[in-house]
Amino acid sequence: MLSEKMQEALNGQLNKEMYSAYLYMAMSAYSMYTGLKGFANWFMVQYQEEMMHAMKIYDYINNQGEQAKLAAIEQPATEFESPLDMFEKTLEHEKFITTSINELVDLAITEKDHATNIFLQWYVTEQIEEEGNDNEIIARLKLVGKDGNGLLMLDRELVARVFTPPAASGAGGA
Ligand code: OFO
């Protein structure tokens, strides 16, 4: 059972996760266009992660006997100044998502919605990892600076990132 308010907030989060996917897909396309295949791969894996985040919420709403409602997805930027610019924007966006998840948890607690609170804990933990990954890459990009060879070395490393689908379990996997 989900209150109207909770449903609305979860549907809003579903839209934000879809926007995250769209944003990282745009960054992947831009990376590919600028010849950085590794960065393109990293952002495409991130796109897959975000789709998984969205689908978990979609499944949760539907498994609670309600209907996931889909809204328009905002258009992301199509041009970026540099890989550092993309990762700084990624971190900024992830901080926005972390705040949004925290607000959802606050609402679940206010509403005494224990099931949704438990469901959201996965996202609380996930956000630590998401921000951590971005911070690490930003630090490395700052070290690399304008060194083209350093950037290509990092690009070769990021080619190795793979999407690991969550093990199937209950409402949309974990
Ligand atoms: Fe990037 O964590 Fe979802 O949005």
mmCIF file of N, CA and C in Angstrom, residues 42-127:
data_model
loop_
_atom_site.group_PDB
_atom_site.id
_atom_site.type_symbol
_atom_site.label_atom_id
_atom_site.label_comp_id
_atom_site.label_asym_id
_atom_site.label_seq_id
_atom_site.Cartn_x
_atom_site.Cartn_y
_atom_site.Cartn_z
ATOM 1 N N TRP A 42 32.144 4.132 -20.252
ATOM 2 C CA TRP A 42 31.828 4.387 -18.836
ATOM 3 C C TRP A 42 30.430 4.993 -18.707
ATOM 4 N N PHE A 43 30.157 5.982 -19.557
ATOM 5 C CA PHE A 43 28.842 6.639 -19.462
ATOM 6 C C PHE A 43 27.721 5.725 -19.959
ATOM 7 N N MET A 44 28.032 4.839 -20.906
ATOM 8 C CA MET A 44 26.978 3.918 -21.363
ATOM 9 C C MET A 44 26.659 2.894 -20.273
ATOM 10 N N VAL A 45 27.672 2.471 -19.536
ATOM 11 C CA VAL A 45 27.423 1.571 -18.396
ATOM 12 C C VAL A 45 26.614 2.327 -17.334
ATOM 13 N N GLN A 46 26.936 3.610 -17.160
ATOM 14 C CA GLN A 46 26.188 4.411 -16.191
ATOM 15 C C GLN A 46 24.727 4.554 -16.621
ATOM 16 N N TYR A 47 24.520 4.693 -17.923
ATOM 17 C CA TYR A 47 23.156 4.730 -18.472
ATOM 18 C C TYR A 47 22.399 3.450 -18.065
ATOM 19 N N GLN A 48 23.078 2.315 -18.218
ATOM 20 C CA GLN A 48 22.441 1.032 -17.866
ATOM 21 C C GLN A 48 22.125 0.968 -16.368
ATOM 22 N N GLU A 49 23.052 1.487 -15.560
ATOM 23 C CA GLU A 49 22.822 1.518 -14.107
ATOM 24 C C GLU A 49 21.570 2.344 -13.793
ATOM 25 N N GLU A 50 21.463 3.489 -14.457
ATOM 26 C CA GLU A 50 20.334 4.381 -14.180
ATOM 27 C C GLU A 50 19.008 3.779 -14.639
ATOM 28 N N MET A 51 19.049 3.061 -15.754
ATOM 29 C CA MET A 51 17.831 2.384 -16.207
ATOM 30 C C MET A 51 17.402 1.339 -15.171
ATOM 31 N N MET A 52 18.403 0.688 -14.576
ATOM 32 C CA MET A 52 18.116 -0.292 -13.537
ATOM 33 C C MET A 52 17.512 0.410 -12.309
ATOM 34 N N HIS A 53 18.065 1.574 -11.947
ATOM 35 C CA HIS A 53 17.504 2.333 -10.817
ATOM 36 C C HIS A 53 16.035 2.675 -11.095
ATOM 37 N N ALA A 54 15.779 3.120 -12.326
ATOM 38 C CA ALA A 54 14.412 3.507 -12.703
ATOM 39 C C ALA A 54 13.481 2.290 -12.653
ATOM 40 N N MET A 55 13.957 1.169 -13.192
ATOM 41 C CA MET A 55 13.099 -0.019 -13.265
ATOM 42 C C MET A 55 12.785 -0.598 -11.891
ATOM 43 N N LYS A 56 13.714 -0.454 -10.964
ATOM 44 C CA LYS A 56 13.448 -0.928 -9.599
ATOM 45 C C LYS A 56 12.258 -0.147 -8.998
ATOM 46 N N ILE A 57 12.225 1.160 -9.262
ATOM 47 C CA ILE A 57 11.123 1.976 -8.725
ATOM 48 C C ILE A 57 9.816 1.626 -9.460
ATOM 49 N N TYR A 58 9.938 1.474 -10.766
ATOM 50 C CA TYR A 58 8.775 1.094 -11.587
ATOM 51 C C TYR A 58 8.166 -0.213 -11.051
ATOM 52 N N ASP A 59 9.028 -1.206 -10.838
ATOM 53 C CA ASP A 59 8.557 -2.501 -10.331
ATOM 54 C C ASP A 59 7.988 -2.360 -8.915
ATOM 55 N N TYR A 60 8.627 -1.561 -8.092
ATOM 56 C CA TYR A 60 8.163 -1.405 -6.707
ATOM 57 C C TYR A 60 6.753 -0.808 -6.677
ATOM 58 N N ILE A 61 6.543 0.253 -7.455
ATOM 59 C CA ILE A 61 5.209 0.885 -7.479
ATOM 60 C C ILE A 61 4.169 -0.128 -7.952
ATOM 61 N N ASN A 62 4.489 -0.822 -9.036
ATOM 62 C CA ASN A 62 3.530 -1.787 -9.584
ATOM 63 C C ASN A 62 3.316 -2.972 -8.633
ATOM 64 N N ASN A 63 4.372 -3.430 -7.996
ATOM 65 C CA ASN A 63 4.233 -4.545 -7.045
ATOM 66 C C ASN A 63 3.446 -4.163 -5.803
ATOM 67 N N GLN A 64 3.339 -2.871 -5.545
ATOM 68 C CA GLN A 64 2.533 -2.400 -4.413
ATOM 69 C C GLN A 64 1.071 -2.204 -4.828
ATOM 70 N N GLY A 65 0.733 -2.644 -6.033
ATOM 71 C CA GLY A 65 -0.659 -2.586 -6.488
ATOM 72 C C GLY A 65 -1.058 -1.230 -7.042
ATOM 73 N N GLU A 66 -0.066 -0.375 -7.296
ATOM 74 C CA GLU A 66 -0.366 0.938 -7.866
ATOM 75 C C GLU A 66 0.164 0.974 -9.291
ATOM 76 N N GLN A 67 -0.001 2.126 -9.934
ATOM 77 C CA GLN A 67 0.447 2.231 -11.325
ATOM 78 C C GLN A 67 1.595 3.230 -11.451
ATOM 79 N N ALA A 68 2.706 2.771 -12.001
ATOM 80 C CA ALA A 68 3.815 3.698 -12.268
ATOM 81 C C ALA A 68 3.352 4.657 -13.356
ATOM 82 N N LYS A 69 3.538 5.951 -13.111
ATOM 83 C CA LYS A 69 3.094 6.952 -14.102
ATOM 84 C C LYS A 69 4.316 7.603 -14.740
ATOM 85 N N LEU A 70 4.332 7.585 -16.070
ATOM 86 C CA LEU A 70 5.500 8.100 -16.799
ATOM 87 C C LEU A 70 5.268 9.533 -17.267
ATOM 88 N N ALA A 71 6.213 10.402 -16.958
ATOM 89 C CA ALA A 71 6.119 11.803 -17.377
ATOM 90 C C ALA A 71 7.194 12.082 -18.426
ATOM 91 N N ALA A 72 7.127 13.239 -19.041
ATOM 92 C CA ALA A 72 8.126 13.631 -20.058
ATOM 93 C C ALA A 72 9.507 13.701 -19.416
ATOM 94 N N ILE A 73 10.500 13.307 -20.186
ATOM 95 C CA ILE A 73 11.886 13.363 -19.698
ATOM 96 C C ILE A 73 12.546 14.624 -20.272
ATOM 97 N N GLU A 74 13.119 15.417 -19.375
ATOM 98 C CA GLU A 74 13.773 16.659 -19.784
ATOM 99 C C GLU A 74 14.930 16.379 -20.757
ATOM 100 N N GLN A 75 15.157 17.275 -21.671
ATOM 101 C CA GLN A 75 16.274 17.101 -22.617
ATOM 102 C C GLN A 75 17.607 17.412 -21.927
ATOM 103 N N PRO A 76 18.569 16.494 -22.034
ATOM 104 C CA PRO A 76 19.882 16.795 -21.426
ATOM 105 C C PRO A 76 20.725 17.674 -22.354
ATOM 106 N N ALA A 77 21.834 18.199 -21.830
ATOM 107 C CA ALA A 77 22.768 18.971 -22.662
ATOM 108 C C ALA A 77 23.345 18.051 -23.730
ATOM 109 N N THR A 78 23.770 18.616 -24.836
ATOM 110 C CA THR A 78 24.363 17.787 -25.897
ATOM 111 C C THR A 78 25.838 18.102 -26.098
ATOM 112 N N GLU A 79 26.307 19.183 -25.479
ATOM 113 C CA GLU A 79 27.724 19.531 -25.623
ATOM 114 C C GLU A 79 28.351 19.793 -24.270
ATOM 115 N N PHE A 80 29.618 19.417 -24.160
ATOM 116 C CA PHE A 80 30.341 19.576 -22.895
ATOM 117 C C PHE A 80 31.718 20.130 -23.218
ATOM 118 N N GLU A 81 32.316 20.775 -22.209
ATOM 119 C CA GLU A 81 33.612 21.413 -22.473
ATOM 120 C C GLU A 81 34.771 20.423 -22.516
ATOM 121 N N SER A 82 34.674 19.368 -21.698
ATOM 122 C CA SER A 82 35.809 18.434 -21.549
ATOM 123 C C SER A 82 35.331 17.243 -20.722
ATOM 124 N N PRO A 83 36.150 16.175 -20.634
ATOM 125 C CA PRO A 83 35.783 15.068 -19.741
ATOM 126 C C PRO A 83 35.608 15.551 -18.293
ATOM 127 N N LEU A 84 36.461 16.481 -17.861
ATOM 128 C CA LEU A 84 36.326 16.994 -16.489
ATOM 129 C C LEU A 84 34.977 17.689 -16.317
ATOM 130 N N ASP A 85 34.588 18.467 -17.300
ATOM 131 C CA ASP A 85 33.291 19.153 -17.256
ATOM 132 C C ASP A 85 32.163 18.127 -17.124
ATOM 133 N N MET A 86 32.256 17.033 -17.893
ATOM 134 C CA MET A 86 31.201 16.004 -17.822
ATOM 135 C C MET A 86 31.139 15.391 -16.427
ATOM 136 N N PHE A 87 32.314 15.087 -15.860
ATOM 137 C CA PHE A 87 32.302 14.442 -14.541
ATOM 138 C C PHE A 87 31.907 15.410 -13.426
ATOM 139 N N GLU A 88 32.243 16.681 -13.590
ATOM 140 C CA GLU A 88 31.786 17.651 -12.579
ATOM 141 C C GLU A 88 30.266 17.792 -12.644
ATOM 142 N N LYS A 89 29.739 17.780 -13.852
ATOM 143 C CA LYS A 89 28.273 17.860 -14.001
ATOM 144 C C LYS A 89 27.617 16.576 -13.491
ATOM 145 N N THR A 90 28.308 15.450 -13.699
ATOM 146 C CA THR A 90 27.782 14.169 -13.202
ATOM 147 C C THR A 90 27.714 14.190 -11.679
ATOM 148 N N LEU A 91 28.791 14.656 -11.041
ATOM 149 C CA LEU A 91 28.802 14.703 -9.574
ATOM 150 C C LEU A 91 27.721 15.648 -9.046
ATOM 151 N N GLU A 92 27.591 16.791 -9.697
ATOM 152 C CA GLU A 92 26.566 17.767 -9.294
ATOM 153 C C GLU A 92 25.174 17.120 -9.387
ATOM 154 N N HIS A 93 24.955 16.398 -10.484
ATOM 155 C CA HIS A 93 23.657 15.740 -10.668
ATOM 156 C C HIS A 93 23.440 14.653 -9.614
ATOM 157 N N GLU A 94 24.489 13.897 -9.324
ATOM 158 C CA GLU A 94 24.345 12.829 -8.327
ATOM 159 C C GLU A 94 24.064 13.387 -6.935
ATOM 160 N N LYS A 95 24.625 14.571 -6.627
ATOM 161 C CA LYS A 95 24.329 15.193 -5.329
ATOM 162 C C LYS A 95 22.850 15.588 -5.271
ATOM 163 N N PHE A 96 22.341 16.046 -6.392
ATOM 164 C CA PHE A 96 20.915 16.385 -6.487
ATOM 165 C C PHE A 96 20.065 15.115 -6.257
ATOM 166 N N ILE A 97 20.505 14.003 -6.846
ATOM 167 C CA ILE A 97 19.777 12.731 -6.678
ATOM 168 C C ILE A 97 19.861 12.269 -5.218
ATOM 169 N N THR A 98 21.019 12.422 -4.601
ATOM 170 C CA THR A 98 21.165 12.026 -3.199
ATOM 171 C C THR A 98 20.190 12.808 -2.330
ATOM 172 N N THR A 99 20.088 14.118 -2.560
ATOM 173 C CA THR A 99 19.147 14.954 -1.804
ATOM 174 C C THR A 99 17.717 14.459 -2.031
ATOM 175 N N SER A 100 17.432 14.140 -3.270
ATOM 176 C CA SER A 100 16.083 13.677 -3.610
ATOM 177 C C SER A 100 15.751 12.354 -2.899
ATOM 178 N N ILE A 101 16.711 11.437 -2.862
ATOM 179 C CA ILE A 101 16.508 10.150 -2.166
ATOM 180 C C ILE A 101 16.316 10.403 -0.662
ATOM 181 N N ASN A 102 17.137 11.302 -0.112
ATOM 182 C CA ASN A 102 17.002 11.612 1.318
ATOM 183 C C ASN A 102 15.611 12.175 1.631
ATOM 184 N N GLU A 103 15.106 12.999 0.735
ATOM 185 C CA GLU A 103 13.761 13.568 0.943
ATOM 186 C C GLU A 103 12.690 12.472 0.880
ATOM 187 N N LEU A 104 12.915 11.505 -0.009
ATOM 188 C CA LEU A 104 11.969 10.378 -0.092
ATOM 189 C C LEU A 104 11.982 9.570 1.208
ATOM 190 N N VAL A 105 13.173 9.349 1.733
ATOM 191 C CA VAL A 105 13.281 8.609 2.997
ATOM 192 C C VAL A 105 12.574 9.388 4.105
ATOM 193 N N ASP A 106 12.792 10.705 4.145
ATOM 194 C CA ASP A 106 12.113 11.551 5.144
ATOM 195 C C ASP A 106 10.592 11.376 5.036
ATOM 196 N N LEU A 107 10.110 11.369 3.811
ATOM 197 C CA LEU A 107 8.664 11.231 3.601
ATOM 198 C C LEU A 107 8.177 9.860 4.071
ATOM 199 N N ALA A 108 8.939 8.817 3.716
ATOM 200 C CA ALA A 108 8.550 7.460 4.135
ATOM 201 C C ALA A 108 8.493 7.372 5.660
ATOM 202 N N ILE A 109 9.432 8.026 6.334
ATOM 203 C CA ILE A 109 9.449 7.998 7.805
ATOM 204 C C ILE A 109 8.237 8.767 8.346
ATOM 205 N N THR A 110 7.984 9.950 7.793
ATOM 206 C CA THR A 110 6.826 10.758 8.230
ATOM 207 C C THR A 110 5.527 9.982 8.053
ATOM 208 N N GLU A 111 5.445 9.266 6.942
ATOM 209 C CA GLU A 111 4.211 8.532 6.633
ATOM 210 C C GLU A 111 4.150 7.164 7.325
ATOM 211 N N LYS A 112 5.180 6.843 8.083
ATOM 212 C CA LYS A 112 5.285 5.515 8.719
ATOM 213 C C LYS A 112 5.166 4.398 7.668
ATOM 214 N N ASP A 113 5.731 4.654 6.498
ATOM 215 C CA ASP A 113 5.714 3.679 5.410
ATOM 216 C C ASP A 113 7.021 2.869 5.499
ATOM 217 N N HIS A 114 7.004 1.835 6.321
ATOM 218 C CA HIS A 114 8.232 1.075 6.594
ATOM 219 C C HIS A 114 8.736 0.331 5.358
ATOM 220 N N ALA A 115 7.810 -0.184 4.562
ATOM 221 C CA ALA A 115 8.225 -0.939 3.365
ATOM 222 C C ALA A 115 9.008 -0.035 2.409
ATOM 223 N N THR A 116 8.487 1.171 2.193
ATOM 224 C CA THR A 116 9.169 2.074 1.265
ATOM 225 C C THR A 116 10.492 2.550 1.860
ATOM 226 N N ASN A 117 10.502 2.734 3.154
ATOM 227 C CA ASN A 117 11.760 3.128 3.804
ATOM 228 C C ASN A 117 12.828 2.052 3.572
ATOM 229 N N ILE A 118 12.454 0.796 3.771
ATOM 230 C CA ILE A 118 13.411 -0.314 3.549
ATOM 231 C C ILE A 118 13.825 -0.347 2.070
ATOM 232 N N PHE A 119 12.844 -0.213 1.185
ATOM 233 C CA PHE A 119 13.129 -0.221 -0.259
ATOM 234 C C PHE A 119 14.148 0.860 -0.612
ATOM 235 N N LEU A 120 13.995 2.042 -0.006
ATOM 236 C CA LEU A 120 14.855 3.182 -0.350
ATOM 237 C C LEU A 120 16.272 3.066 0.192
ATOM 238 N N GLN A 121 16.470 2.208 1.182
ATOM 239 C CA GLN A 121 17.813 2.093 1.768
ATOM 240 C C GLN A 121 18.836 1.653 0.718
ATOM 241 N N TRP A 122 18.392 0.842 -0.225
ATOM 242 C CA TRP A 122 19.303 0.414 -1.304
ATOM 243 C C TRP A 122 19.843 1.636 -2.051
ATOM 244 N N TYR A 123 18.963 2.599 -2.293
ATOM 245 C CA TYR A 123 19.358 3.813 -3.016
ATOM 246 C C TYR A 123 20.288 4.691 -2.173
ATOM 247 N N VAL A 124 20.044 4.707 -0.864
ATOM 248 C CA VAL A 124 20.907 5.504 0.022
ATOM 249 C C VAL A 124 22.347 5.001 -0.108
ATOM 250 N N THR A 125 22.509 3.678 -0.059
ATOM 251 C CA THR A 125 23.836 3.070 -0.172
ATOM 252 C C THR A 125 24.421 3.276 -1.569
ATOM 253 N N GLU A 126 23.578 3.106 -2.553
ATOM 254 C CA GLU A 126 24.027 3.253 -3.951
ATOM 255 C C GLU A 126 24.579 4.657 -4.204
ATOM 256 N N GLN A 127 23.960 5.666 -3.609
ATOM 257 C CA GLN A 127 24.409 7.039 -3.845
ATOM 258 C C GLN A 127 25.818 7.281 -3.305
#
